Coordinates of C-alpha atoms in Angstrom, one line a residue:
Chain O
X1322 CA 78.0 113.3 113.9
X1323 CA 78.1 109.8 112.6
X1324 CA 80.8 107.8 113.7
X1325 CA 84.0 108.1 111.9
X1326 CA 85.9 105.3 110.2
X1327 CA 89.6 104.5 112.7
X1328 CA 91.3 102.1 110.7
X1329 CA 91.4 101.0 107.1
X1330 CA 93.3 98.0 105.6
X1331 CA 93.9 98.8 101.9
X1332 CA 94.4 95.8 99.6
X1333 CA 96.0 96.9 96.1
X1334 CA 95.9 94.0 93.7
X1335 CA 96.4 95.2 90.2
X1336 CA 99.5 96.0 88.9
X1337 CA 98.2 98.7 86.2
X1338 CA 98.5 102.6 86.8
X1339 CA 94.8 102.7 87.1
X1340 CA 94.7 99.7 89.5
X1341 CA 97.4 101.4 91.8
X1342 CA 96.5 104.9 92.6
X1343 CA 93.2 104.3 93.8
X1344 CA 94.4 102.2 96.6
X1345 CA 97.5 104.9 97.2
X1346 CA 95.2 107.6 97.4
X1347 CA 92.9 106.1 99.9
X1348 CA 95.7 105.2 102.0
X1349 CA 97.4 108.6 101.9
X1350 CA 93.9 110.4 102.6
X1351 CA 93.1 108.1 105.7
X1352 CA 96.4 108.9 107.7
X1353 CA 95.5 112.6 106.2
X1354 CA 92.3 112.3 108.5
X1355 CA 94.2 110.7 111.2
X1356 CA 93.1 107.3 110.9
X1357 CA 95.1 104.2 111.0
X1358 CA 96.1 102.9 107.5
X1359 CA 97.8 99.6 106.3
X1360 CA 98.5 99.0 102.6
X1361 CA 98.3 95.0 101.5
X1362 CA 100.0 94.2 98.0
X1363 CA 98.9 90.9 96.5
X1364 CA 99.7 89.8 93.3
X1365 CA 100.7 92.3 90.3
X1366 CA 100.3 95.0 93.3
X1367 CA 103.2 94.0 94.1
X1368 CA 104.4 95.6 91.2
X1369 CA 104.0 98.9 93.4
X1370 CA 106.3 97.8 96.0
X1371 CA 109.0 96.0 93.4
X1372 CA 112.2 97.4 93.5
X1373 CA 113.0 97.1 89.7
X1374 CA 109.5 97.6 88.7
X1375 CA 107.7 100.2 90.7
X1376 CA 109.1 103.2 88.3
X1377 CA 107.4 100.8 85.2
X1378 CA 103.8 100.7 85.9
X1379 CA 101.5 101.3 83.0
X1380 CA 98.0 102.1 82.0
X1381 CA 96.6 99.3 80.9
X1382 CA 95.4 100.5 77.2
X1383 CA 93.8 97.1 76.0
X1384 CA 90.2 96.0 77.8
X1385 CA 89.8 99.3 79.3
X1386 CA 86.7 101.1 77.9
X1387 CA 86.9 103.6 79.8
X1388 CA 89.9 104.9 77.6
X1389 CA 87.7 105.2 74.7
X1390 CA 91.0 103.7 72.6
X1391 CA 89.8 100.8 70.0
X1392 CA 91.2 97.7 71.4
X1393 CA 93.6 96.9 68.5
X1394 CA 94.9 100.0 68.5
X1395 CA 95.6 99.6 72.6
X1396 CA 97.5 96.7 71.9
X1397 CA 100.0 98.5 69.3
X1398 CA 103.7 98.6 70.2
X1399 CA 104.5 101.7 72.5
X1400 CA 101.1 103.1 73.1
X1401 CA 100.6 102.2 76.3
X1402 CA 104.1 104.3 77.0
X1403 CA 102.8 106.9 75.2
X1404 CA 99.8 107.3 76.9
X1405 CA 101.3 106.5 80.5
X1406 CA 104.1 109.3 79.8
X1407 CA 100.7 111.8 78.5
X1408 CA 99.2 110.9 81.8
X1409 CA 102.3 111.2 83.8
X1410 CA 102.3 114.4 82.4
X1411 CA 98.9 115.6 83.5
X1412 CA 99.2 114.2 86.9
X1413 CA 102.4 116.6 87.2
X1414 CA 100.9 119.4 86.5
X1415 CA 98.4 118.5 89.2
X1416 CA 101.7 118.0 91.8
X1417 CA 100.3 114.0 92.0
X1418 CA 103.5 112.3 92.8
X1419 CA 104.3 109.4 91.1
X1420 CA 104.3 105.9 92.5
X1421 CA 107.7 105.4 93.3
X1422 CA 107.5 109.0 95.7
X1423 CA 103.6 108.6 96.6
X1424 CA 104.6 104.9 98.2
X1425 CA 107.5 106.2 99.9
X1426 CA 105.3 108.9 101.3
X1427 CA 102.7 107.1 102.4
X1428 CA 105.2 105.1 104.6
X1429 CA 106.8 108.6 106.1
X1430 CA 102.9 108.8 107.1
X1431 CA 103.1 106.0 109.3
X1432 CA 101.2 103.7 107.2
X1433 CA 102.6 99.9 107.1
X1434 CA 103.5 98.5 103.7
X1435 CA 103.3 94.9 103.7
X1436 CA 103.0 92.3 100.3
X1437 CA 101.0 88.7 100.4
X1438 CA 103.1 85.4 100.9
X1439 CA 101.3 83.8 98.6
X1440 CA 102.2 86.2 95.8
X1441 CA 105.4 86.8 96.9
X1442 CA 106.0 82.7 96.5
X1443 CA 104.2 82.0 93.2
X1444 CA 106.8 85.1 91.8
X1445 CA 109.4 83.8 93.6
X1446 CA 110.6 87.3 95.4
X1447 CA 111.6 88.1 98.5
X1448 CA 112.0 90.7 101.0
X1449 CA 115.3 92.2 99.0
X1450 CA 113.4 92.3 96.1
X1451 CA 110.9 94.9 97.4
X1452 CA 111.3 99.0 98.7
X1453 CA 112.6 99.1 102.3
X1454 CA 109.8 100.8 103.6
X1455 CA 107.9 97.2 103.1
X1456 CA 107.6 96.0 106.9
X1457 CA 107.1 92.3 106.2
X1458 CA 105.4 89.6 104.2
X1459 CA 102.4 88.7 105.5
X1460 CA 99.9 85.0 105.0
X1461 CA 96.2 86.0 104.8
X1462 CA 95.8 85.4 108.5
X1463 CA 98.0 87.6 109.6
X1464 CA 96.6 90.6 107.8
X1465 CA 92.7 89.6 109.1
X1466 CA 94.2 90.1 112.1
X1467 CA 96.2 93.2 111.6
X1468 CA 92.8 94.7 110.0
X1469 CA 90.5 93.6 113.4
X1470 CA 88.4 96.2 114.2
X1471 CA 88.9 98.3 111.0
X1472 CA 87.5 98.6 107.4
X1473 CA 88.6 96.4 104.4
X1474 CA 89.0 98.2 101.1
X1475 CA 90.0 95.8 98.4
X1476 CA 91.4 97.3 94.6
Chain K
X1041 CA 76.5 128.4 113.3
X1042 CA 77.8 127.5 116.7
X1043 CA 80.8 129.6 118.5
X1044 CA 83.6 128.5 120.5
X1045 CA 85.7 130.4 123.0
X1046 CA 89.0 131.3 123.2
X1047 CA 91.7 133.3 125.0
X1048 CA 88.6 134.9 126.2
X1049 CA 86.9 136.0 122.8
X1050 CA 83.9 134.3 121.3
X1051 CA 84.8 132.7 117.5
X1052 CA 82.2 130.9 115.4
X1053 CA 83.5 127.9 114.9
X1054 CA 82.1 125.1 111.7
X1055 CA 80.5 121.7 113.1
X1056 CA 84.0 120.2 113.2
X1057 CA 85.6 122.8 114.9
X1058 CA 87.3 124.8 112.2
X1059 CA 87.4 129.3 112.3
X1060 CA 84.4 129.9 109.9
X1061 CA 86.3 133.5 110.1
X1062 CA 89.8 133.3 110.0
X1063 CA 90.2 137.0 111.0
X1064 CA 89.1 136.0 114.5
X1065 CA 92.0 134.1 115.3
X1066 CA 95.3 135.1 117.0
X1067 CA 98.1 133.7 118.3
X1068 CA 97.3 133.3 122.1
X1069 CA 94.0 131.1 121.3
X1070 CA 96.5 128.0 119.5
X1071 CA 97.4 126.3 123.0
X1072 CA 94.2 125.8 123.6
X1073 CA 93.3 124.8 120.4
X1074 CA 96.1 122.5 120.3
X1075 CA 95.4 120.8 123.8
X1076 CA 91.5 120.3 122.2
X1077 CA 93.4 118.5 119.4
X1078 CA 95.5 116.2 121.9
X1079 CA 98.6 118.4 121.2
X1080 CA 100.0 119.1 125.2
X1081 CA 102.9 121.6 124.0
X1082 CA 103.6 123.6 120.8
X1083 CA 107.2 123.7 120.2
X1084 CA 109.0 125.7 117.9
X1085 CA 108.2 123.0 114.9
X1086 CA 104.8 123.3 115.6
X1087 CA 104.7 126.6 115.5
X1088 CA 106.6 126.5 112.0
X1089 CA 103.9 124.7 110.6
X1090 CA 101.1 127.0 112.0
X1091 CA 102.3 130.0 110.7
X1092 CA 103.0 128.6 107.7
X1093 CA 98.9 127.3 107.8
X1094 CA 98.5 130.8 108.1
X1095 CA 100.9 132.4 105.4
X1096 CA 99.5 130.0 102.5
X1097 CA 96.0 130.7 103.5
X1098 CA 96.1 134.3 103.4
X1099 CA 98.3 133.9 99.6
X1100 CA 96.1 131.3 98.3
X1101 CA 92.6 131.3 100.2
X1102 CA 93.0 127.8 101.1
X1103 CA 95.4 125.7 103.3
X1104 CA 97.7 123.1 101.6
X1105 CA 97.8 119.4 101.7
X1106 CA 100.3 117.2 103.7
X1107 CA 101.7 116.8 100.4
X1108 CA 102.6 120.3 99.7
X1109 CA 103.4 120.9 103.6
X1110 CA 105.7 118.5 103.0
X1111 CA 107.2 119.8 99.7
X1112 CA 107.5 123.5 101.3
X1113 CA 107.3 124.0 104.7
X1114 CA 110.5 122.9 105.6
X1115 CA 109.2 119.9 107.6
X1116 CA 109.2 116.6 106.3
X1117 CA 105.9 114.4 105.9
X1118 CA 107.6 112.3 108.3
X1119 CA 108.4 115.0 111.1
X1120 CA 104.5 116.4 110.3
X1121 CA 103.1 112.7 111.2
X1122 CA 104.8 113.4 114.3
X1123 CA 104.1 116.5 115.6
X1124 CA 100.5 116.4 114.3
X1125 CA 99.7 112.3 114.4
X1126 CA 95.7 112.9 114.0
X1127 CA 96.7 114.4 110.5
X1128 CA 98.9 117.0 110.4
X1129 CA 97.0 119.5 107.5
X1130 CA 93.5 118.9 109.2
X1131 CA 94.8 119.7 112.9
X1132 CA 97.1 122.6 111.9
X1133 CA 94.7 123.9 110.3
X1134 CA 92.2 124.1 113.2
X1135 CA 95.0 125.5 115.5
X1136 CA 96.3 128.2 112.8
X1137 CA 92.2 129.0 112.8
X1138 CA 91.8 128.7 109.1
X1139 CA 89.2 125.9 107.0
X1140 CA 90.2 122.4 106.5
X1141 CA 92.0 122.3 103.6
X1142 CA 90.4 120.3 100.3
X1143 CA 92.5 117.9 98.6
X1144 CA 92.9 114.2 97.9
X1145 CA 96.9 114.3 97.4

């Protein structure tokens, strides 16, 4: 067999629904597999991690083809609720928990939750700002060396 | 397809070690199985888990997810980690002698 992957370093750094899962559901299927896992949000990823904010994140309906939406319509008041709350929906039925719940699992996984200093600075939040399973923020260096010997996935 | 022994019966096994045939399992081969996955001692909460590998495999033809392990069996995704820390749906699943469950969540 080839040789298996040990340790991945998952960097989340968009702060739409789209741009969080991915990185969640990498995470959560590595520790699945018994791999080590650490989860790096950097700027609006941080949105994912935010206190006040992680129960807010929305699908980004303007500049996303993939949505097959007409970009002016995207960009009308409340659509990007609307369609957020549709997909919400969906992923329910699917049992896919939400962010709030799939972050909080990952960290009852064993995987470490850690945001960017220099995102954290240029928003101006801190530790209390952010979900108590967040272990600490972390300067670039520090995570290269946290993710030595692994893989890098960046989102 | 290449076997495996245990508790002194021959089981075919897949090429990462799951039961191919779940009706060969029983009981007496999961301390074995368990010491191949690292695990020295089933306790009690180990055993919680296995059985209920077995349970939702037999209702549902396929074992569930940490997620839904953690949802149902009455052990939390936390206490799973623990007890299974190489992944507590694969390994569980190889000691309750059932496939690897599918699932990203």
């Amino acid at each position: 067999m080839a040789a298996k992957i040990e340790k991945v370093s998952i960097v989340i750094s968009k702060g739409s629904l789209e741009g969080v899962y991915p990185g969640l559901i990498m995470a959560n299927g590595a520790r699945a597999e018994g791999m080590e896992a650490n989860l790096f949000f950097t700027f609006f990823g941080l949105d994912a991690i935010h206190k006040a904010r992680h129960e807010h994140i929305k699908l980004a309906t303007v500049g996303n083809p993939g949505l097959h939406l007409a970009t002016w319509a995207g960009g009308l008041p409340g659509v990007s609720s609307v369609m957020t709350h549709y997909l919400a929906h969906k992923m329910e039925q699917l049992d896919i928990p939400s962010i709030p719940e799939f972050v909080e699992m990952i960290a009852d996984t064993g995987a470490g939750l850690y945001a960017c200093k220099a995102s954290a600075d240029l928003f101006g939040l801190t530790k209390t700002d952010l979900i108590d399973q967040v272990k600490d923020i972390i300067t670039v260096g520090e995570f290269y060396d946290m993710a030595a010997g692994g893989q890098i996935i960046f989102t | 397809m290449p076997t495996a022994s245990y508790a002194g019966s021959e089981v075919t096994v897949n090429d990462e070690g799951f039961f191919t045939d779940p009706g060969q399992w029983r009981e007496e081969m999961a301390p074995q199985l368990a010491a191949a996955a690292g695990i020295t001692e089933l306790t009690e909460r180990h055993w919680q888990v296995i059985k209920f590998m077995r349970h939702e495999y037999e209702a549902k033809g396929t074992g569930p997810t940490v997620r839904v392990l953690g949802k149902t069996s009455g052990v939390t995704v936390k206490e799973l980690y623990q007890l299974f820390p190489q992944g507590p749906a694969k390994t569980a699943a190889k000691i309750a002698g059932i496939p690897k469950p599918r699932g990203c969540i």
